[in-house]
């Protein structure tokens, strides 16, 4: 818990702006206010005092474009922007790489090889991009010298280039008729990223205003600060900006601030204290997980997509509104592996292993001694685990449900099976009562059945309990509240996004989560995890 104090300030006749307390009594460090009493004491000390501008500065700042794509950044950005899974991105990229038949010409590969961890771009592609930028946007948008992106990556194979269009003159628009919708969207992203990476910086005017007030009873100075940026020249942003993961409040707000002079008096429209809680780091999305794998040196361009696929196929994590939540099974497996295979579960060990596999690939070390070195301790661990480990009790994998067995009145639990999760009686084997895992939503098609979670080879889906009489099914989780436009079935998206299941209606928008009994209970998992 911590407290922040903000003031709304304005010049007489001007527009107000918000400033935050950043210093007390000349202390350079931001004050740490940890309880309500300290916060109220400060606010009352300031009551009736007067503000004065103590610092005003405007500086030009610049933002650079992101480097052209490598596999990991392509997967992350396609996940953020297009909601593609890593494997979907790789499938589409493969198609673009292999090429599409374009009317009036032969089959032509549209992008360079998509498994790469190099950001370098060939000289001919650089000069072609410069030509394109000058023609299309004018020379003010083209840097004097081509931008060089160098990146030192573990085992990076410099022979490869970044993922880029084979010719930037093949604009996405010119290929629209030749590409399927998702191919087009991915190509558009790759193309824009490449062209923007060879454009000039975006310029901003960044203003910092410090306002001072003396404590009425304490007579010590307090400084409130406001910062804001105003775009001055769009540069590469005219074409493309990289998506963000978890937006933090630390970023400079894009807002204008009034022109002020040092010493000028300011009016105050109120001072408020606000309670904040330090947030635990948010659960991984596909994009942030890949970013972290890459930072830790785990996984390679050829394996990110399969890592993400495997943890879901084995039911170690479930996806809830775009974020990965560990299942009980995932937690139990992790606990087991950490106890008996500490090395394998160690991030540094795995990263080192990957590095040595790279060295084998490059012919720097021999594979047999390396494998032997790995295998002997591994074999010992397996022996120890076989000897000491106990079978995990079935019930440890069960997740609580709010249902009670109507046959024996014992509580029922959610249990995993080959065909997905279902509700089972804790009285098993005395009572063999089971039920589909319904989610509290009626079937919109037959209006008789209920929708229940099921699993097929292609993953989790939600189908009617009246199957096979009713074949209604959707891939994403339906919500309990109806569509605001047609009162039909709403489907969950990421965050608080939702869309209507009916194509004719087409509703898309933000809808707050209603009750979702029986479904993925992220809060419960969270408790177990912490
Ligand atoms: Zn029962
Ligand atoms: Zn139905
Ligand atoms: Zn609707």
Short mmCIF file of C-alpha atoms in Angstrom, two decimals, residues 5-526:
data_model
loop_
_atom_site.label_atom_id
_atom_site.label_comp_id
_atom_site.label_asym_id
_atom_site.label_seq_id
_atom_site.Cartn_x
_atom_site.Cartn_y
_atom_site.Cartn_z
CA UNK A 5 -0.94 13.18 -3.64
CA UNK A 6 -2.08 15.12 -6.69
CA UNK A 7 -3.03 18.75 -7.18
CA UNK A 8 -5.07 20.37 -9.96
CA UNK A 9 -3.29 23.61 -10.81
CA UNK A 10 -3.98 26.42 -13.24
CA UNK A 11 -2.90 29.87 -14.27
CA UNK A 12 -5.65 32.44 -13.77
CA UNK A 13 -7.93 32.15 -16.79
CA UNK A 14 -6.05 29.10 -18.11
CA UNK A 15 -6.83 25.40 -18.27
CA UNK A 16 -5.99 23.21 -15.31
CA UNK A 17 -3.42 20.42 -15.27
CA UNK A 18 -2.65 17.67 -12.79
CA UNK A 19 0.64 17.62 -10.88
CA UNK A 20 1.94 15.01 -8.43
CA UNK A 21 3.88 15.49 -5.23
CA UNK A 22 7.50 14.53 -5.97
CA UNK A 23 9.55 16.14 -3.22
CA UNK A 24 9.18 17.30 0.38
CA UNK A 25 11.61 19.75 1.96
CA UNK A 26 14.18 19.61 -0.83
CA UNK A 27 14.48 15.83 -0.69
CA UNK A 28 15.40 14.60 -4.15
CA UNK A 29 13.75 11.25 -3.66
CA UNK A 30 10.04 10.87 -4.25
CA UNK A 31 8.37 10.81 -0.81
CA UNK A 32 7.19 7.41 0.39
CA UNK A 33 3.79 7.83 1.98
CA UNK A 34 2.75 4.50 3.41
CA UNK A 35 -0.35 5.24 5.47
CA UNK A 36 -3.49 7.29 5.34
CA UNK A 37 -2.61 9.48 8.32
CA UNK A 38 0.65 10.75 6.74
CA UNK A 39 -1.26 11.49 3.54
CA UNK A 40 -3.99 13.46 5.34
CA UNK A 41 -1.38 15.32 7.40
CA UNK A 42 0.33 16.51 4.23
CA UNK A 43 -2.94 17.52 2.57
CA UNK A 44 -4.00 19.57 5.61
CA UNK A 45 -0.54 21.17 5.86
CA UNK A 46 -1.08 22.42 2.28
CA UNK A 47 -4.60 23.71 2.84
CA UNK A 48 -4.73 27.45 2.23
CA UNK A 49 -1.16 27.63 0.91
CA UNK A 50 -0.28 29.08 -2.48
CA UNK A 51 1.49 27.53 -5.47
CA UNK A 52 4.18 29.18 -7.54
CA UNK A 53 5.98 27.89 -10.63
CA UNK A 54 9.48 26.91 -9.51
CA UNK A 55 10.66 25.24 -12.70
CA UNK A 56 9.58 25.21 -16.33
CA UNK A 57 11.45 23.40 -19.05
CA UNK A 58 10.62 22.20 -22.55
CA UNK A 59 13.01 19.83 -24.29
CA UNK A 60 12.88 18.03 -27.57
CA UNK A 61 12.78 14.27 -27.17
CA UNK A 62 12.81 11.60 -29.83
CA UNK A 63 11.51 8.11 -30.22
CA UNK A 64 13.18 5.58 -32.48
CA UNK A 65 11.40 3.00 -34.58
CA UNK A 66 11.63 -0.65 -33.53
CA UNK A 67 14.09 -2.95 -35.28
CA UNK A 68 12.77 -5.11 -38.12
CA UNK A 69 11.24 -8.38 -36.97
CA UNK A 70 13.03 -11.45 -35.74
CA UNK A 71 11.00 -14.58 -34.95
CA UNK A 72 10.30 -13.70 -31.32
CA UNK A 73 9.33 -10.07 -31.94
CA UNK A 74 7.15 -11.12 -34.88
CA UNK A 75 5.31 -13.65 -32.70
CA UNK A 76 4.88 -11.10 -29.92
CA UNK A 77 3.62 -8.32 -32.14
CA UNK A 78 1.27 -10.60 -34.10
CA UNK A 79 -0.12 -11.74 -30.75
CA UNK A 80 -0.62 -8.16 -29.51
CA UNK A 81 -1.93 -6.70 -32.74
CA UNK A 82 -3.65 -9.55 -34.53
CA UNK A 83 -4.37 -11.96 -31.66
CA UNK A 84 -2.55 -14.72 -33.53
CA UNK A 85 -1.05 -17.58 -31.54
CA UNK A 86 2.67 -18.14 -32.06
CA UNK A 87 1.99 -21.25 -34.13
CA UNK A 88 -0.62 -19.47 -36.27
CA UNK A 89 1.92 -16.73 -36.98
CA UNK A 90 4.54 -19.28 -38.01
CA UNK A 91 2.13 -21.13 -40.31
CA UNK A 92 1.14 -17.91 -42.07
CA UNK A 93 4.75 -16.71 -42.26
CA UNK A 94 5.72 -20.04 -43.82
CA UNK A 95 3.07 -19.50 -46.51
CA UNK A 96 4.32 -15.99 -47.21
CA UNK A 97 7.89 -17.28 -47.33
CA UNK A 98 7.06 -20.11 -49.72
CA UNK A 99 5.26 -17.66 -51.89
CA UNK A 100 1.97 -16.97 -53.48
CA UNK A 101 1.13 -17.15 -57.12
CA UNK A 102 0.65 -13.65 -58.37
CA UNK A 103 -1.37 -13.18 -61.52
CA UNK A 104 0.88 -12.53 -64.50
CA UNK A 105 4.04 -13.74 -62.81
CA UNK A 106 5.57 -16.83 -61.28
CA UNK A 107 5.25 -17.93 -57.68
CA UNK A 108 7.21 -15.46 -55.63
CA UNK A 109 8.39 -15.63 -52.01
CA UNK A 110 7.02 -12.55 -50.25
CA UNK A 111 9.15 -12.51 -47.11
CA UNK A 112 12.61 -13.66 -46.05
CA UNK A 113 13.07 -16.75 -43.85
CA UNK A 114 10.92 -16.48 -40.73
CA UNK A 115 13.07 -18.42 -38.27
CA UNK A 116 15.79 -15.97 -37.41
CA UNK A 117 17.26 -14.10 -34.50
CA UNK A 118 19.19 -11.57 -36.55
CA UNK A 119 17.98 -8.00 -37.13
CA UNK A 120 20.41 -7.34 -39.95
CA UNK A 121 19.14 -6.38 -43.39
CA UNK A 122 20.99 -6.74 -46.68
CA UNK A 123 22.44 -3.63 -48.31
CA UNK A 124 20.19 -3.96 -51.35
CA UNK A 125 17.06 -4.15 -49.20
CA UNK A 126 18.22 -1.08 -47.26
CA UNK A 127 18.66 1.01 -50.38
CA UNK A 128 15.39 -0.22 -51.85
CA UNK A 129 13.59 0.80 -48.65
CA UNK A 130 15.23 4.24 -48.71
CA UNK A 131 14.00 4.69 -52.29
CA UNK A 132 10.50 3.70 -51.28
CA UNK A 133 10.42 6.05 -48.27
CA UNK A 134 11.63 9.00 -50.36
CA UNK A 135 9.10 8.34 -53.10
CA UNK A 136 6.18 7.77 -50.81
CA UNK A 137 6.79 10.11 -47.86
CA UNK A 138 9.46 12.53 -49.12
CA UNK A 139 13.10 12.83 -48.14
CA UNK A 140 12.34 14.43 -44.75
CA UNK A 141 11.18 10.97 -43.65
CA UNK A 142 14.30 9.18 -44.85
CA UNK A 143 17.38 9.10 -42.57
CA UNK A 144 20.62 10.31 -44.15
CA UNK A 145 22.30 6.98 -43.57
CA UNK A 146 20.46 3.65 -43.34
CA UNK A 147 19.78 2.63 -39.75
CA UNK A 148 21.80 -0.34 -38.58
CA UNK A 149 20.32 -2.67 -36.03
CA UNK A 150 22.77 -4.96 -34.41
CA UNK A 151 21.79 -7.33 -31.74
CA UNK A 152 23.93 -9.76 -29.88
CA UNK A 153 21.91 -12.87 -29.34
CA UNK A 154 23.05 -16.18 -27.92
CA UNK A 155 23.95 -18.31 -30.90
CA UNK A 156 22.50 -15.85 -33.41
CA UNK A 157 23.12 -17.06 -36.89
CA UNK A 158 24.28 -13.94 -38.65
CA UNK A 159 23.85 -15.58 -42.03
CA UNK A 160 20.13 -14.97 -41.62
CA UNK A 161 18.43 -11.66 -42.08
CA UNK A 162 15.57 -10.07 -40.21
CA UNK A 163 12.06 -11.11 -41.29
CA UNK A 164 11.23 -8.58 -43.99
CA UNK A 165 9.41 -8.30 -47.33
CA UNK A 166 11.49 -9.54 -50.24
CA UNK A 167 10.61 -6.25 -51.92
CA UNK A 168 9.11 -3.26 -50.11
CA UNK A 169 7.72 -2.12 -53.46
CA UNK A 170 5.28 -5.02 -53.18
CA UNK A 171 3.00 -3.03 -50.89
CA UNK A 172 0.35 -4.85 -48.86
CA UNK A 173 -2.33 -3.00 -50.84
CA UNK A 174 -0.93 -4.28 -54.15
CA UNK A 175 -1.15 -7.88 -52.87
CA UNK A 176 -4.55 -7.65 -51.26
CA UNK A 177 -6.32 -9.60 -54.00
CA UNK A 178 -3.70 -12.38 -53.91
CA UNK A 179 -3.65 -13.00 -50.18
CA UNK A 180 -6.10 -14.51 -47.75
CA UNK A 181 -7.24 -12.15 -45.01
CA UNK A 182 -4.83 -13.34 -42.29
CA UNK A 183 -1.92 -13.69 -44.73
CA UNK A 184 -2.59 -10.12 -45.75
CA UNK A 185 -2.69 -8.89 -42.16
CA UNK A 186 0.59 -10.57 -41.27
CA UNK A 187 2.28 -9.35 -44.44
CA UNK A 188 1.03 -5.82 -43.74
CA UNK A 189 2.60 -5.98 -40.26
CA UNK A 190 5.96 -7.28 -41.54
CA UNK A 191 6.01 -4.74 -44.36
CA UNK A 192 5.19 -1.76 -42.13
CA UNK A 193 7.71 -2.81 -39.50
CA UNK A 194 10.48 -3.00 -42.12
CA UNK A 195 9.69 0.30 -43.81
CA UNK A 196 9.23 2.15 -40.49
CA UNK A 197 12.57 0.79 -39.25
CA UNK A 198 14.23 2.81 -42.02
CA UNK A 199 12.44 6.08 -41.33
CA UNK A 200 13.43 9.06 -39.18
CA UNK A 201 12.70 9.43 -35.44
CA UNK A 202 9.43 10.86 -34.17
CA UNK A 203 9.98 14.17 -32.33
CA UNK A 204 8.19 15.43 -29.24
CA UNK A 205 8.31 18.51 -27.07
CA UNK A 206 8.50 17.29 -23.52
CA UNK A 207 7.58 19.80 -20.84
CA UNK A 208 8.25 19.51 -17.12
CA UNK A 209 6.58 21.96 -14.75
CA UNK A 210 7.56 22.11 -11.08
CA UNK A 211 5.27 24.01 -8.74
CA UNK A 212 6.23 24.83 -5.19
CA UNK A 213 4.01 25.35 -2.18
CA UNK A 214 5.04 26.03 1.42
CA UNK A 215 3.39 24.01 4.16
CA UNK A 216 1.08 26.32 6.10
CA UNK A 217 1.96 24.98 9.53
CA UNK A 218 5.31 23.29 8.80
CA UNK A 219 6.73 26.03 6.51
CA UNK A 220 8.65 23.38 4.52
CA UNK A 221 8.55 23.43 0.69
CA UNK A 222 6.66 20.79 -1.30
CA UNK A 223 7.22 20.30 -5.04
CA UNK A 224 4.48 19.08 -7.38
CA UNK A 225 5.52 18.01 -10.87
CA UNK A 226 3.62 17.72 -14.14
CA UNK A 227 5.13 16.25 -17.30
CA UNK A 228 3.63 16.10 -20.74
CA UNK A 229 4.71 15.47 -24.30
CA UNK A 230 3.34 16.95 -27.48
CA UNK A 231 4.12 15.33 -30.84
CA UNK A 232 6.11 17.70 -33.03
CA UNK A 233 7.01 15.54 -36.02
CA UNK A 234 5.52 12.11 -36.66
CA UNK A 235 8.51 10.51 -38.44
CA UNK A 236 8.16 6.70 -38.57
CA UNK A 237 4.92 6.92 -36.59
CA UNK A 238 3.14 8.06 -39.72
CA UNK A 239 3.32 4.38 -40.72
CA UNK A 240 3.69 2.16 -37.67
CA UNK A 241 4.20 2.01 -33.90
CA UNK A 242 4.89 -1.10 -31.89
CA UNK A 243 2.11 -2.41 -29.66
CA UNK A 244 2.51 -2.44 -25.89
CA UNK A 245 2.06 -5.26 -23.43
CA UNK A 246 1.09 -4.21 -19.96
CA UNK A 247 0.70 -0.46 -19.99
CA UNK A 248 2.31 1.05 -16.93
CA UNK A 249 1.45 4.47 -15.59
CA UNK A 250 5.10 5.51 -15.70
CA UNK A 251 5.05 6.51 -19.34
CA UNK A 252 4.94 10.16 -20.26
CA UNK A 253 1.44 11.14 -21.01
CA UNK A 254 0.83 12.59 -24.42
CA UNK A 255 -0.73 15.80 -23.22
CA UNK A 256 -0.14 19.48 -23.68
CA UNK A 257 0.80 21.69 -20.75
CA UNK A 258 0.36 25.47 -20.54
CA UNK A 259 3.23 27.89 -21.19
CA UNK A 260 4.33 29.24 -17.81
CA UNK A 261 7.09 31.39 -16.37
CA UNK A 262 9.17 30.61 -13.31
CA UNK A 263 7.85 32.60 -10.35
CA UNK A 264 4.34 32.85 -11.75
CA UNK A 265 1.58 32.23 -9.16
CA UNK A 266 -0.84 29.34 -9.75
CA UNK A 267 -4.35 28.70 -8.51
CA UNK A 268 -5.22 25.36 -7.01
CA UNK A 269 -8.46 23.52 -7.78
CA UNK A 270 -8.01 20.94 -5.07
CA UNK A 271 -5.47 18.55 -3.61
CA UNK A 272 -6.31 14.88 -3.33
CA UNK A 273 -4.60 11.90 -1.80
CA UNK A 274 -5.15 8.49 -3.31
CA UNK A 275 -4.46 5.02 -2.01
CA UNK A 276 -2.56 2.69 -4.36
CA UNK A 277 -1.57 -0.92 -4.05
CA UNK A 278 1.56 -2.35 -5.52
CA UNK A 279 0.32 -4.88 -8.04
CA UNK A 280 1.77 -8.36 -8.33
CA UNK A 281 3.27 -8.83 -11.79
CA UNK A 282 0.46 -9.70 -14.20
CA UNK A 283 0.12 -13.23 -15.58
CA UNK A 284 1.93 -13.89 -18.85
CA UNK A 285 0.25 -13.37 -22.17
CA UNK A 286 1.65 -15.26 -25.13
CA UNK A 287 3.59 -12.13 -26.11
CA UNK A 288 5.12 -11.48 -22.68
CA UNK A 289 5.95 -15.16 -22.19
CA UNK A 290 7.92 -15.27 -25.45
CA UNK A 291 9.67 -12.04 -24.49
CA UNK A 292 10.70 -13.56 -21.15
CA UNK A 293 11.83 -16.84 -22.69
CA UNK A 294 13.99 -14.87 -25.07
CA UNK A 295 15.47 -12.71 -22.30
CA UNK A 296 16.35 -15.80 -20.28
CA UNK A 297 17.95 -17.52 -23.27
CA UNK A 298 15.39 -20.32 -23.31
CA UNK A 299 13.92 -21.44 -26.61
CA UNK A 300 15.01 -20.54 -30.11
CA UNK A 301 13.18 -19.11 -33.13
CA UNK A 302 12.32 -22.65 -34.14
CA UNK A 303 10.90 -23.64 -30.74
CA UNK A 304 8.97 -20.70 -29.20
CA UNK A 305 5.72 -21.68 -30.90
CA UNK A 306 5.94 -25.33 -29.88
CA UNK A 307 6.79 -24.45 -26.25
CA UNK A 308 3.65 -22.31 -26.07
CA UNK A 309 1.61 -25.09 -27.70
CA UNK A 310 2.92 -27.86 -25.44
CA UNK A 311 2.13 -26.24 -22.09
CA UNK A 312 -1.47 -25.84 -23.26
CA UNK A 313 -1.86 -29.26 -24.90
CA UNK A 314 -0.73 -30.92 -21.68
CA UNK A 315 -3.13 -28.81 -19.68
CA UNK A 316 -0.40 -27.26 -17.50
CA UNK A 317 -1.87 -23.83 -18.17
CA UNK A 318 -5.22 -22.56 -19.37
CA UNK A 319 -5.85 -19.38 -21.15
CA UNK A 320 -8.11 -16.92 -19.42
CA UNK A 321 -8.83 -13.72 -21.31
CA UNK A 322 -5.54 -13.95 -23.15
CA UNK A 323 -3.44 -14.73 -20.07
CA UNK A 324 -1.96 -18.06 -19.00
CA UNK A 325 -3.14 -19.38 -15.64
CA UNK A 326 -1.45 -22.51 -14.22
CA UNK A 327 -3.78 -25.46 -13.59
CA UNK A 328 -3.60 -27.67 -10.52
CA UNK A 329 -1.96 -30.24 -12.78
CA UNK A 330 0.63 -27.66 -13.85
CA UNK A 331 1.36 -26.75 -10.23
CA UNK A 332 1.68 -30.38 -9.14
CA UNK A 333 3.97 -31.24 -12.07
CA UNK A 334 6.13 -28.18 -11.36
CA UNK A 335 6.36 -29.09 -7.69
CA UNK A 336 7.34 -32.65 -8.56
CA UNK A 337 9.97 -31.63 -11.10
CA UNK A 338 11.43 -28.97 -8.83
CA UNK A 339 11.84 -31.51 -6.07
CA UNK A 340 13.35 -34.35 -8.09
CA UNK A 341 14.85 -32.61 -11.12
CA UNK A 342 16.12 -29.34 -9.72
CA UNK A 343 18.69 -28.89 -12.51
CA UNK A 344 16.22 -29.28 -15.33
CA UNK A 345 13.85 -26.79 -13.73
CA UNK A 346 16.65 -24.26 -13.27
CA UNK A 347 16.48 -21.45 -15.83
CA UNK A 348 20.25 -20.99 -15.97
CA UNK A 349 20.81 -24.70 -16.52
CA UNK A 350 18.35 -24.80 -19.39
CA UNK A 351 19.75 -21.64 -20.98
CA UNK A 352 23.26 -23.12 -20.77
CA UNK A 353 21.99 -26.36 -22.31
CA UNK A 354 20.51 -24.42 -25.24
CA UNK A 355 23.77 -22.55 -25.67
CA UNK A 356 25.74 -25.78 -25.83
CA UNK A 357 23.30 -27.25 -28.34
CA UNK A 358 23.96 -24.16 -30.48
CA UNK A 359 27.68 -24.82 -30.14
CA UNK A 360 27.16 -28.38 -31.34
CA UNK A 361 25.18 -27.04 -34.32
CA UNK A 362 28.05 -24.71 -35.14
CA UNK A 363 30.57 -27.54 -34.83
CA UNK A 364 32.36 -25.88 -31.89
CA UNK A 365 31.96 -28.78 -29.49
CA UNK A 366 31.36 -32.50 -29.91
CA UNK A 367 27.94 -33.87 -29.11
CA UNK A 368 28.80 -37.15 -27.42
CA UNK A 369 30.78 -35.88 -24.40
CA UNK A 370 28.26 -33.09 -23.95
CA UNK A 371 25.32 -35.50 -23.89
CA UNK A 372 27.13 -37.87 -21.57
CA UNK A 373 27.81 -35.02 -19.19
CA UNK A 374 24.10 -34.26 -19.20
CA UNK A 375 22.87 -37.82 -19.11
CA UNK A 376 24.72 -39.23 -16.11
CA UNK A 377 23.31 -36.85 -13.48
CA UNK A 378 19.93 -36.99 -15.24
CA UNK A 379 19.87 -40.77 -15.03
CA UNK A 380 20.74 -40.59 -11.32
CA UNK A 381 17.84 -38.16 -10.75
CA UNK A 382 15.44 -40.51 -12.51
CA UNK A 383 16.59 -43.37 -10.30
CA UNK A 384 16.13 -41.27 -7.17
CA UNK A 385 12.68 -40.08 -8.26
CA UNK A 386 11.55 -43.65 -9.00
CA UNK A 387 12.69 -44.74 -5.59
CA UNK A 388 11.43 -41.87 -3.44
CA UNK A 389 8.57 -40.16 -5.23
CA UNK A 390 5.06 -41.08 -4.21
CA UNK A 391 2.17 -41.21 -6.59
CA UNK A 392 0.33 -37.94 -6.62
CA UNK A 393 -3.14 -38.38 -5.21
CA UNK A 394 -5.84 -37.96 -7.77
CA UNK A 395 -7.70 -35.53 -5.53
CA UNK A 396 -4.81 -33.05 -5.58
CA UNK A 397 -5.63 -32.37 -9.21
CA UNK A 398 -9.31 -31.74 -8.52
CA UNK A 399 -10.58 -28.22 -8.54
CA UNK A 400 -13.42 -27.16 -6.28
CA UNK A 401 -16.86 -26.56 -7.71
CA UNK A 402 -19.97 -25.12 -6.08
CA UNK A 403 -22.06 -28.15 -7.03
CA UNK A 404 -23.43 -30.79 -4.71
CA UNK A 405 -24.18 -34.33 -5.86
CA UNK A 406 -27.94 -34.80 -6.19
CA UNK A 407 -27.56 -38.55 -5.63
CA UNK A 408 -25.49 -38.68 -2.44
CA UNK A 409 -25.26 -35.01 -1.41
CA UNK A 410 -21.49 -35.03 -1.27
CA UNK A 411 -19.65 -32.07 -2.82
CA UNK A 412 -18.64 -32.38 -6.46
CA UNK A 413 -15.31 -31.36 -7.98
CA UNK A 414 -13.94 -30.46 -11.40
CA UNK A 415 -11.77 -33.24 -12.72
CA UNK A 416 -9.70 -33.51 -15.89
CA UNK A 417 -10.19 -36.30 -18.40
CA UNK A 418 -9.22 -37.25 -21.92
CA UNK A 419 -12.26 -35.44 -23.31
CA UNK A 420 -11.77 -32.37 -21.17
CA UNK A 421 -12.87 -31.42 -17.71
CA UNK A 422 -16.09 -32.65 -16.11
CA UNK A 423 -17.86 -32.54 -12.76
CA UNK A 424 -17.43 -35.64 -10.62
CA UNK A 425 -18.72 -36.69 -7.23
CA UNK A 426 -16.14 -36.84 -4.41
CA UNK A 427 -17.95 -40.01 -3.31
CA UNK A 428 -16.26 -41.97 -6.12
CA UNK A 429 -16.07 -45.01 -6.28
CA UNK A 430 -19.21 -45.37 -4.10
CA UNK A 431 -21.03 -42.80 -6.19
CA UNK A 432 -20.19 -42.63 -9.86
CA UNK A 433 -22.23 -39.55 -10.64
CA UNK A 434 -20.61 -37.26 -13.24
CA UNK A 435 -21.87 -34.26 -15.19
CA UNK A 436 -20.60 -32.11 -18.01
CA UNK A 437 -18.81 -28.93 -16.89
CA UNK A 438 -21.53 -26.45 -17.69
CA UNK A 439 -20.76 -22.76 -17.49
CA UNK A 440 -24.15 -21.36 -16.54
CA UNK A 441 -25.10 -20.33 -20.06
CA UNK A 442 -28.05 -21.79 -21.96
CA UNK A 443 -27.67 -22.96 -25.55
CA UNK A 444 -28.76 -20.15 -27.88
CA UNK A 445 -29.65 -22.59 -30.66
CA UNK A 446 -31.86 -25.36 -29.25
CA UNK A 447 -32.73 -23.42 -26.06
CA UNK A 448 -32.88 -26.81 -24.27
CA UNK A 449 -29.27 -27.72 -23.53
CA UNK A 450 -26.62 -25.81 -21.65
CA UNK A 451 -23.15 -24.92 -22.86
CA UNK A 452 -20.37 -27.03 -21.36
CA UNK A 453 -16.59 -27.05 -21.65
CA UNK A 454 -15.21 -29.83 -23.85
CA UNK A 455 -11.91 -30.77 -25.38
CA UNK A 456 -10.98 -31.99 -28.82
CA UNK A 457 -7.64 -32.51 -30.54
CA UNK A 458 -7.75 -28.86 -31.53
CA UNK A 459 -8.18 -27.62 -27.97
CA UNK A 460 -10.91 -26.50 -25.63
CA UNK A 461 -14.33 -25.52 -26.97
CA UNK A 462 -17.81 -24.96 -25.57
CA UNK A 463 -20.64 -27.12 -26.88
CA UNK A 464 -24.28 -27.89 -26.14
CA UNK A 465 -25.10 -30.61 -23.58
CA UNK A 466 -27.88 -31.66 -25.95
CA UNK A 467 -25.26 -33.04 -28.38
CA UNK A 468 -25.65 -34.90 -30.76
CA UNK A 469 -29.19 -33.53 -31.18
CA UNK A 470 -27.79 -30.00 -31.12
CA UNK A 471 -24.38 -29.32 -32.61
CA UNK A 472 -23.94 -25.75 -31.40
CA UNK A 473 -20.31 -25.01 -30.39
CA UNK A 474 -17.98 -22.02 -30.02
CA UNK A 475 -14.22 -21.88 -29.51
CA UNK A 476 -13.98 -19.09 -26.94
CA UNK A 477 -15.70 -18.91 -23.62
CA UNK A 478 -19.30 -17.66 -23.68
CA UNK A 479 -20.28 -15.06 -21.11
CA UNK A 480 -23.25 -15.15 -18.75
CA UNK A 481 -24.57 -11.73 -19.67
CA UNK A 482 -26.41 -11.31 -22.98
CA UNK A 483 -25.32 -9.25 -25.98
CA UNK A 484 -26.32 -5.59 -25.38
CA UNK A 485 -27.47 -5.28 -29.01
CA UNK A 486 -29.42 -8.48 -29.76
CA UNK A 487 -29.51 -10.23 -26.31
CA UNK A 488 -27.81 -13.19 -28.01
CA UNK A 489 -24.72 -15.06 -26.83
CA UNK A 490 -21.61 -13.03 -25.94
CA UNK A 491 -18.12 -14.50 -26.35
CA UNK A 492 -15.12 -13.49 -24.23
CA UNK A 493 -12.17 -11.78 -25.82
CA UNK A 494 -9.03 -10.45 -24.18
CA UNK A 495 -9.24 -8.16 -21.19
CA UNK A 496 -12.80 -6.91 -21.02
CA UNK A 497 -13.41 -7.29 -24.76
CA UNK A 498 -16.41 -9.28 -25.88
CA UNK A 499 -18.11 -10.06 -29.17
CA UNK A 500 -21.51 -11.36 -30.17
CA UNK A 501 -21.65 -14.99 -31.35
CA UNK A 502 -24.12 -14.00 -34.05
CA UNK A 503 -22.45 -12.93 -37.30
CA UNK A 504 -25.53 -10.92 -38.32
CA UNK A 505 -25.39 -8.87 -35.11
CA UNK A 506 -21.64 -8.31 -35.16
CA UNK A 507 -21.45 -6.57 -31.76
CA UNK A 508 -17.92 -5.98 -30.47
CA UNK A 509 -17.03 -3.98 -27.40
CA UNK A 510 -16.03 -3.81 -23.77
CA UNK A 511 -18.25 -5.74 -21.40
CA UNK A 512 -17.44 -6.27 -17.75
CA UNK A 513 -17.19 -9.84 -16.54
CA UNK A 514 -20.37 -11.20 -15.02
CA UNK A 515 -20.68 -14.32 -12.92
CA UNK A 516 -18.86 -17.22 -14.50
CA UNK A 517 -19.53 -20.20 -12.29
CA UNK A 518 -17.91 -23.51 -13.09
CA UNK A 519 -15.51 -22.10 -15.64
CA UNK A 520 -11.83 -21.37 -15.34
CA UNK A 521 -11.49 -19.90 -11.88
CA UNK A 522 -8.45 -17.79 -12.13
CA UNK A 523 -8.65 -16.50 -8.55
CA UNK A 524 -8.53 -19.97 -7.07
CA UNK A 525 -5.49 -20.88 -9.12
CA UNK A 526 -3.85 -17.69 -8.07
#
